[in-house]
Coordinates of C-alpha atoms in Angstrom, one line a residue:
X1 CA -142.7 6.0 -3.8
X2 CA -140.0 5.3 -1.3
X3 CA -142.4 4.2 1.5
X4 CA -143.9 1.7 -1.1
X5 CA -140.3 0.2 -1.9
X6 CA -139.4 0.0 1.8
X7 CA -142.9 -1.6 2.7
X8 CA -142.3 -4.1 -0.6
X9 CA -138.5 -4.4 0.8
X10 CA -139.7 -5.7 4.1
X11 CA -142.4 -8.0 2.9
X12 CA -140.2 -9.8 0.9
X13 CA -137.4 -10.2 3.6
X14 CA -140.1 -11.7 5.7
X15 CA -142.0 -13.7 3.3
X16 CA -138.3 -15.1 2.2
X17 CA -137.3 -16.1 6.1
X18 CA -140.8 -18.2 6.1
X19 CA -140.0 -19.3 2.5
X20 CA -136.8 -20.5 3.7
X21 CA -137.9 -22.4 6.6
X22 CA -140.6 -23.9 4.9
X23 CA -138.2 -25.3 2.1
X24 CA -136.2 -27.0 5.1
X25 CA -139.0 -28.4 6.8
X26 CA -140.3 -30.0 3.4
X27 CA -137.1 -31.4 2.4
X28 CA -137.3 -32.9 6.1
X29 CA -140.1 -34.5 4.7
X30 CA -139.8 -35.3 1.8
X31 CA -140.6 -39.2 2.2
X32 CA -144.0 -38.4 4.1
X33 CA -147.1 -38.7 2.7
X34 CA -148.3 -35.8 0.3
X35 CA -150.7 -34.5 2.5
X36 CA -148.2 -33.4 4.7
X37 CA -146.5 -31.7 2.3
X38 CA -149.5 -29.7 1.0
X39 CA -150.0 -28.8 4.4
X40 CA -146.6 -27.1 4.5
X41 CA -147.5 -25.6 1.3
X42 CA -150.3 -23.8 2.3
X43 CA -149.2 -22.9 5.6
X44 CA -146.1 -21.9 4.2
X45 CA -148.2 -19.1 2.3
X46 CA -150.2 -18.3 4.8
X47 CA -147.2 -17.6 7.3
X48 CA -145.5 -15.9 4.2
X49 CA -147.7 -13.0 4.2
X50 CA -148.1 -13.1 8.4
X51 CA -144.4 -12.6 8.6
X52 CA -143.8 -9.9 5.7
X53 CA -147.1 -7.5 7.4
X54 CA -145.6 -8.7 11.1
X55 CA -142.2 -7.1 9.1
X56 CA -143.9 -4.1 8.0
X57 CA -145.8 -3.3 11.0
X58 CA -143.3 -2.8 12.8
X59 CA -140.9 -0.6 10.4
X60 CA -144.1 1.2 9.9
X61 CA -145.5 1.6 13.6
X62 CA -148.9 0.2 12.6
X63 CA -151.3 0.7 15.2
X64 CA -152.3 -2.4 17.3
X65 CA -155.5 -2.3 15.9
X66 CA -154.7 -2.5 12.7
X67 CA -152.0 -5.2 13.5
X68 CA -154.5 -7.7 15.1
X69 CA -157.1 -7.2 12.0
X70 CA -154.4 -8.2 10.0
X71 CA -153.2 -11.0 12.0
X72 CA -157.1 -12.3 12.8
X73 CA -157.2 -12.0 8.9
X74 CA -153.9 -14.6 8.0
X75 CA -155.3 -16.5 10.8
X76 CA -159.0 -17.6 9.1
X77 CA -156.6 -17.7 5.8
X78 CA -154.4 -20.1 7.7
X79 CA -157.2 -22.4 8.6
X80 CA -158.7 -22.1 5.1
X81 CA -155.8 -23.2 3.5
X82 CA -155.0 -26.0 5.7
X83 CA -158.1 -27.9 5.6
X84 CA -158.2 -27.3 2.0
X85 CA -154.6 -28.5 1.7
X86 CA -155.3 -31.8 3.7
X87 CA -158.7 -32.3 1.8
X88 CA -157.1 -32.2 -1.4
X89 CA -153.8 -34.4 0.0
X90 CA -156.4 -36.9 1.1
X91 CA -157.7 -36.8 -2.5
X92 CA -154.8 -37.2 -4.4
X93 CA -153.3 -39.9 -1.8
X94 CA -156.9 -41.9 -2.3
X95 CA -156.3 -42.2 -6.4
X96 CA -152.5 -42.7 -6.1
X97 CA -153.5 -45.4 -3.7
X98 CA -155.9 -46.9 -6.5
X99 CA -153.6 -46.6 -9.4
X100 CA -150.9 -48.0 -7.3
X101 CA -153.3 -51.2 -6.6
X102 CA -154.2 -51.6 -10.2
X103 CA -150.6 -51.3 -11.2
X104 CA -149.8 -54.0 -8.8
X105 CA -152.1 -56.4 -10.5
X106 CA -150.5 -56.8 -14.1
X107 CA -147.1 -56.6 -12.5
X108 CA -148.1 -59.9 -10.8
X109 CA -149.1 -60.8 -14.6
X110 CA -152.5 -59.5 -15.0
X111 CA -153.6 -57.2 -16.7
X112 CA -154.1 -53.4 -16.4
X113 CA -157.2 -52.1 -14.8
X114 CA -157.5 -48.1 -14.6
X115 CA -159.4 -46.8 -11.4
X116 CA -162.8 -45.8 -12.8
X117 CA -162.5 -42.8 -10.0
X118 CA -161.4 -39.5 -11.9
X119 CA -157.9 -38.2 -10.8
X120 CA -155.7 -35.3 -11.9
X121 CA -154.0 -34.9 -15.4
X122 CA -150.9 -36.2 -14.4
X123 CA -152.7 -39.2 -12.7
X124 CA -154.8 -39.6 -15.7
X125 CA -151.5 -39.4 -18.1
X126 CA -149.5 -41.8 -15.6
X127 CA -152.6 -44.2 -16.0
X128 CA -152.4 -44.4 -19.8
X129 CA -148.9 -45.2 -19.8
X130 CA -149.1 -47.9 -17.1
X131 CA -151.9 -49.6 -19.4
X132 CA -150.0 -49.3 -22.4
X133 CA -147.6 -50.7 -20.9
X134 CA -149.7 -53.7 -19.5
X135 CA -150.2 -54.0 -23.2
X136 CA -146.6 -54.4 -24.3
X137 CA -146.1 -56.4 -21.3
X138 CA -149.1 -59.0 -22.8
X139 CA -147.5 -59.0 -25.8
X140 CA -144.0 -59.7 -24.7
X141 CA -145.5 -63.0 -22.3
X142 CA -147.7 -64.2 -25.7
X143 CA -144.6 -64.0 -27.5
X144 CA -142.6 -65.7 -24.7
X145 CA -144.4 -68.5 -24.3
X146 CA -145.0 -68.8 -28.2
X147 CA -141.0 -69.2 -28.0
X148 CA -140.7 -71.5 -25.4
X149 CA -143.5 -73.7 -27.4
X150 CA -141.6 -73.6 -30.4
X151 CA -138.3 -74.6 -28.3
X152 CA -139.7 -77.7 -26.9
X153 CA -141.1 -78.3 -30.0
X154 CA -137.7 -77.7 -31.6
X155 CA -136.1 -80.3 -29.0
X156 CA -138.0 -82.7 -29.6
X157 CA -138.1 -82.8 -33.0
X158 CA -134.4 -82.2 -33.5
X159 CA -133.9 -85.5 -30.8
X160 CA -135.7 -87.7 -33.2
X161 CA -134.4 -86.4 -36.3
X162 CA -130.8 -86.8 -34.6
X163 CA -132.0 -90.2 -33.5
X164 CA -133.1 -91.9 -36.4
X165 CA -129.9 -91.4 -39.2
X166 CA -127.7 -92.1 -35.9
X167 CA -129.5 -95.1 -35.3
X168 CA -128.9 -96.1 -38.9
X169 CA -125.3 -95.1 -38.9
X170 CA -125.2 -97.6 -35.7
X171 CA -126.1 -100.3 -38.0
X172 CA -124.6 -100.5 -40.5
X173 CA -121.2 -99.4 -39.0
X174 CA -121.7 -102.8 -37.0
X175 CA -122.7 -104.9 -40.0
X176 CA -119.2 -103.7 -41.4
X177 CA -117.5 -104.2 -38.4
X178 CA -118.9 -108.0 -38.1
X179 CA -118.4 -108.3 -41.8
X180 CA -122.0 -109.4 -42.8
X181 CA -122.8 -106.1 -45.0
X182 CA -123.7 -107.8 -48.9
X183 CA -122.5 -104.4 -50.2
X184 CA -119.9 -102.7 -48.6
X185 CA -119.9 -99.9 -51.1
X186 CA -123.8 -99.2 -50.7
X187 CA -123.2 -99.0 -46.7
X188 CA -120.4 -96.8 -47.3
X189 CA -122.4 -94.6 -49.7
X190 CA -125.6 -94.5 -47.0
X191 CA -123.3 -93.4 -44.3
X192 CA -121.8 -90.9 -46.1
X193 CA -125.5 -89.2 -46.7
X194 CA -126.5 -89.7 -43.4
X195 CA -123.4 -88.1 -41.7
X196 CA -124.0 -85.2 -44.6
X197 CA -127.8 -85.2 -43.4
X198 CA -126.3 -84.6 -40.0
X199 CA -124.4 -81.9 -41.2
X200 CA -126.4 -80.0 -42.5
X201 CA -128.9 -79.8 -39.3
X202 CA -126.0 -78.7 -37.6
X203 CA -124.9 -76.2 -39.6
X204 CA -128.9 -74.7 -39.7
X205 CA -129.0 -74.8 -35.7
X206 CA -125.6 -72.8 -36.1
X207 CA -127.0 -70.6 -38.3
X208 CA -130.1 -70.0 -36.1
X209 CA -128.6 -69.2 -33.2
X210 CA -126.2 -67.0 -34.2
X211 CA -129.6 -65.4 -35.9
X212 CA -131.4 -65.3 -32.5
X213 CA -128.3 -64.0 -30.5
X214 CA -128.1 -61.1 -33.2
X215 CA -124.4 -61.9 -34.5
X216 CA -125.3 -62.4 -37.8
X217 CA -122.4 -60.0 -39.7
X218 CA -123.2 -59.2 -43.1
X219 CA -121.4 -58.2 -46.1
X220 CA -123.6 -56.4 -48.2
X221 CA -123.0 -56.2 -51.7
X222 CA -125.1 -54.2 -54.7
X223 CA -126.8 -57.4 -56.5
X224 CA -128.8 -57.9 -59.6
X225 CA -131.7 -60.2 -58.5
X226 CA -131.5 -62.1 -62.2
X227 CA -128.3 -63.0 -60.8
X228 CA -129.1 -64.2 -57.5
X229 CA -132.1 -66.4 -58.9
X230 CA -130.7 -67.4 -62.0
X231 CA -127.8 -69.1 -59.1
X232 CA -130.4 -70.9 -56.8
X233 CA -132.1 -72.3 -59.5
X234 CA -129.4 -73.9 -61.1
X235 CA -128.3 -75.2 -57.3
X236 CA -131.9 -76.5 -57.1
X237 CA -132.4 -78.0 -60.6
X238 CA -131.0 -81.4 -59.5
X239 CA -133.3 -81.9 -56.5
X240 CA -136.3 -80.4 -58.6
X241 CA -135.0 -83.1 -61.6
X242 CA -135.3 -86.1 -58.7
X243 CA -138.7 -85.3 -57.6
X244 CA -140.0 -84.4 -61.1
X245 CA -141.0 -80.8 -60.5
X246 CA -140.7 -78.1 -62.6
X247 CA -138.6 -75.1 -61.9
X248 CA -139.5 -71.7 -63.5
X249 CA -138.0 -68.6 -63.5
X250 CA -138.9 -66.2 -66.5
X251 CA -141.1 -63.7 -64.8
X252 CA -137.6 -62.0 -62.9
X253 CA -136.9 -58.0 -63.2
X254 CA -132.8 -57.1 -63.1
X255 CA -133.7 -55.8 -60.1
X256 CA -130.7 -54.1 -58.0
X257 CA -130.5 -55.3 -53.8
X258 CA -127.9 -54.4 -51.2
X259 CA -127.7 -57.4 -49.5
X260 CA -125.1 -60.3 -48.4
X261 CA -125.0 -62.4 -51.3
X262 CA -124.2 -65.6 -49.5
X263 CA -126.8 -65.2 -47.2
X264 CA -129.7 -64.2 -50.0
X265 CA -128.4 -67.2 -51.8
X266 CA -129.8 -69.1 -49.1
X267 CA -133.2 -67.5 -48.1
X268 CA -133.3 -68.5 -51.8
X269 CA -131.8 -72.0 -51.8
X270 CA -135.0 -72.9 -48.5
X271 CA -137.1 -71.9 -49.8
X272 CA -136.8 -73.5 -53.3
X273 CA -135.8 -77.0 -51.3
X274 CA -139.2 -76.7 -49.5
X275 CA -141.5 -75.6 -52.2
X276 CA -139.9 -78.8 -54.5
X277 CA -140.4 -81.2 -51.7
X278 CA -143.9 -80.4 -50.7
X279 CA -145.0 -80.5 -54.6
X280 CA -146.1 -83.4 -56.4
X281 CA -144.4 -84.7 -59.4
X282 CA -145.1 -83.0 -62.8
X283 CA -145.8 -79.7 -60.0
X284 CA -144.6 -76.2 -61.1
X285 CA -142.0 -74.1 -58.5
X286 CA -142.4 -70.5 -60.1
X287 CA -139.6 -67.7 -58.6
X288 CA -140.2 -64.2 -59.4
X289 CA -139.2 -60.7 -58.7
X290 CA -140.2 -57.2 -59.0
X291 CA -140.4 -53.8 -57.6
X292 CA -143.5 -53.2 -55.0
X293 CA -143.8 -49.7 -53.2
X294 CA -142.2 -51.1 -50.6
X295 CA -139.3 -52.3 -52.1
X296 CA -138.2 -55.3 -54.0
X297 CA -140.3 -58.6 -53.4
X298 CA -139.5 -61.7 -54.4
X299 CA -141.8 -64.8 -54.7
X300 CA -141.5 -68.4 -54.8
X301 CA -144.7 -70.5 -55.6
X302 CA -145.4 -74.1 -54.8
X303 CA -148.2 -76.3 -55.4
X304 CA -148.1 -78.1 -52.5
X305 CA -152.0 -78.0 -52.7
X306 CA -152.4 -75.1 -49.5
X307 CA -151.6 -74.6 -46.0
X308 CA -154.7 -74.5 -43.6
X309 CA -155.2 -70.7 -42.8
X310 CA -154.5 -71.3 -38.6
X311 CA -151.4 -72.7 -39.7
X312 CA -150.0 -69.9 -41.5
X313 CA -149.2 -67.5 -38.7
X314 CA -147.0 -69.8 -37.4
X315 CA -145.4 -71.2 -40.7
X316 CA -142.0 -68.9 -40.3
X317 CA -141.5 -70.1 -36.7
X318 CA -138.5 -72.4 -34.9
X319 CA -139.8 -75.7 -35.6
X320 CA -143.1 -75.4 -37.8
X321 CA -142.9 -78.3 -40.3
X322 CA -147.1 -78.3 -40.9
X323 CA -146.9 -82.0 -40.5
X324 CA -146.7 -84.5 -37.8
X325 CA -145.1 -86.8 -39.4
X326 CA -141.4 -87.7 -38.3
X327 CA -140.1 -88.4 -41.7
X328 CA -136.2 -86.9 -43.3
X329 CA -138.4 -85.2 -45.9
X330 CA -139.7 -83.0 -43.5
X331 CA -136.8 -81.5 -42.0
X332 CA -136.1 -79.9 -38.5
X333 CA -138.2 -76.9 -38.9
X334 CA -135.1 -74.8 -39.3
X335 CA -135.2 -73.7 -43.0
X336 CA -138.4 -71.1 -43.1
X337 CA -137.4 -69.9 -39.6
X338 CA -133.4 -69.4 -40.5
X339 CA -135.0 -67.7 -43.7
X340 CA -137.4 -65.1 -41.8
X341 CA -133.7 -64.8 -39.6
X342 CA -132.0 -63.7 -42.9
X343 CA -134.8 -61.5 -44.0
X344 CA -135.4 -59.2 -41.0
X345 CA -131.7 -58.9 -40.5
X346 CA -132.0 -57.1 -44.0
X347 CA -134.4 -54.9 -42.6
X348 CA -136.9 -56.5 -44.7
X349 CA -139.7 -59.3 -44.0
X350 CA -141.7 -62.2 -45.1
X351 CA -145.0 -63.3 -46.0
X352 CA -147.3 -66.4 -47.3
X353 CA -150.2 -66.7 -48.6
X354 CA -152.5 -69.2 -50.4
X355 CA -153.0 -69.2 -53.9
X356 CA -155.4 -72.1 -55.8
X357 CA -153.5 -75.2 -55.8
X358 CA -150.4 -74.3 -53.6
X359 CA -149.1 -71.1 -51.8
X360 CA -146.4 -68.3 -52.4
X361 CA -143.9 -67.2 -49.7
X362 CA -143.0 -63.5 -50.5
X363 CA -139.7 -61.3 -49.2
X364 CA -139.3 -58.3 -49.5
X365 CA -136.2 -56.4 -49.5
X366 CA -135.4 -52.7 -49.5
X367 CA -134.7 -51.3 -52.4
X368 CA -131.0 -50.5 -53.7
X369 CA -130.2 -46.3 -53.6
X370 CA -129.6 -45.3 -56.9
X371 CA -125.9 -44.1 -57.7
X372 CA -125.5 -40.6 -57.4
X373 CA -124.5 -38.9 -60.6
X374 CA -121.5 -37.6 -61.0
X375 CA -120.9 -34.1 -61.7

């Protein structure tokens, strides 16, 4: 038993000298190719188990013989695992070389093309993670250049809408000036709506870009929805009285929300304005609410006759008005985008759909945790 533990004793304190060099010479070389460093590997073994019987043999006075068997042994093992070593480091450098060439291509803004070769788990594993991210990185330029679109639309939209009421404001400041306005009064009165037009776009690009730049604060509050409908529609009766719609509000649940009342109040206050100006006279605006499995929703429909369905992926975006026309009616764009703003900063979100004669835009909202009884 003590000649086994003496021979194991050696062999390991010559194993570990080769061990220890071999660990030196790969952190040497650690920025070569791989197939160097398999080569090391293997002759690192190899040399391993040379050195420990080398070790041995001569603590235990091996014969010569027996030596050189041994030796001529590790030798054939040596070349073995060499050329297996360099054969498999040419392998795995061949399919890194591949993956590398097709991760190259979507970083240039393709897309991800996985070698068709077979390669090694983590090879394969590495592969499915660069194409999902080609995905996300597909996704990201779609949604990019879907913004940009809807900025230059924004732009130019906003410069006419800015031009037009600034234009007017030109004029009729000048016929007052000159003195040749019929009706002062009336100018006066125009201006002031203008200037209050104007105010209000500025306040929705405000609102908007403090939505985009995510400093939105809100001050949530535990609301009945009866409440916070039964308040927009009053706001929105005079506008729905000069246009001749319709406002109805009877199918509401006292629903309880956690949500920033002045905020609600003006998803709300949108979209009523848009549903009453895109409905004809003698048209219906209908607002309910109730409980869904997912929460609270809460509806507004219009019967502003339907929205064509490649339109309404796009309805919610900066600067979708669904017409080309350049009229005040129409609006910036802002009011369905600030409103989808509002509602995912809720942790909610929005829909719309078409029904027969109009279309409903739908939110839903989390619903309020019940209050804990006392005990």
């Amino acid at each position: 038993m003590r000649d086994i533990l003496l021979i194991a004793l050696y062999a390991f304190l010559g194993a570990a000298a080769t061990g220890l060099a071999g660990a030196g010479v790969l952190r040497l070389i650690r920025r070569r190719s791989l197939t160097v460093s398999l080569a090391v590997v293997a002759a690192v073994a190899v040399g391993a188990m040379l050195a420990g019987t080398l070790v041995v043999a001569q603590a235990m006075f091996l014969s010569e013989h027996d030596l050189s068997v041994v030796t001529t042994v590790a030798a054939m093992a040596a070349v073995v695992s060499l050329v297996t070593a360099l054969l498999l480091g040419r392998w795995v450098v061949a399919r890194s070389r591949e993956l590398a060439l097709a991760a190259r291509s979507f970083g240039e803004g393709g897309d991800f093309a996985a070698p068709g070769t077979p390669a090694t788990a983590e090879l394969e594993s590495l592969s499915r993670e660069l194409a999902a991210t080609s995905a996300r990185l597909a996704e990201s330029r779609e949604r990019e250049r879907a913004l940009e679109s809807s900025r230059r639309e924004l732009v130019a939209w906003i410069s006419h809408d800015l031009r037009t009421p600034l234009a007017g404001l030109r004029a009729m400041s000048e016929a007052l000036e000159d003195g040749v306005a019929t009706d002062p009064d009336r100018y006066l009165k125009q201006i002031r709506a203008e200037v209050e037009r104007l105010n209000d776009m500025v306040g929705d690009l405000f609102e908007l870009s403090r939505i985009h730049a995510g400093s939105l604060a809100l001050t949530r509050a535990r609301i009945s929805l009866y409440d916070l409908v039964g308040d927009a529609l009053a706001g929105a009766d005079p506008l729905a009285r000069e246009h001749g719609v319709r406002l109805v509000g009877d199918r509401v649940e006292p629903v309880p929300v956690e949500v920033d009342g002045k905020e609600m109040s003006r998803v709300l206050g949108n979209l009523l304005v848009n549903a009453i100006r895109r409905t004809p006279a003698d048209g219906t605006v209908a607002v309910a609410a109730e409980r869904s499995p997912e929460g609270v929703v809460l509806s507004v429909t219009d019967g502003c006759g339907g929205i064509p369905e490649e339109d309404l992926p796009r309805v919610f975006d900066t600067g979708w008005r669904g017409t080309h026309a350049r009229t005040p009616p129409a609006g910036a764009g802002l009011g369905l985008a600030i409103v989808r703003g509002i509602v995912e900063a809720h942790q909610g979100h929005t829909a719309v759909r078409n029904i027969p004669g109009g279309c409903r835009f739908e939110v839903t909202l989390p619903s309020a945790a019940l209050p804990s009884a006392e005990s």
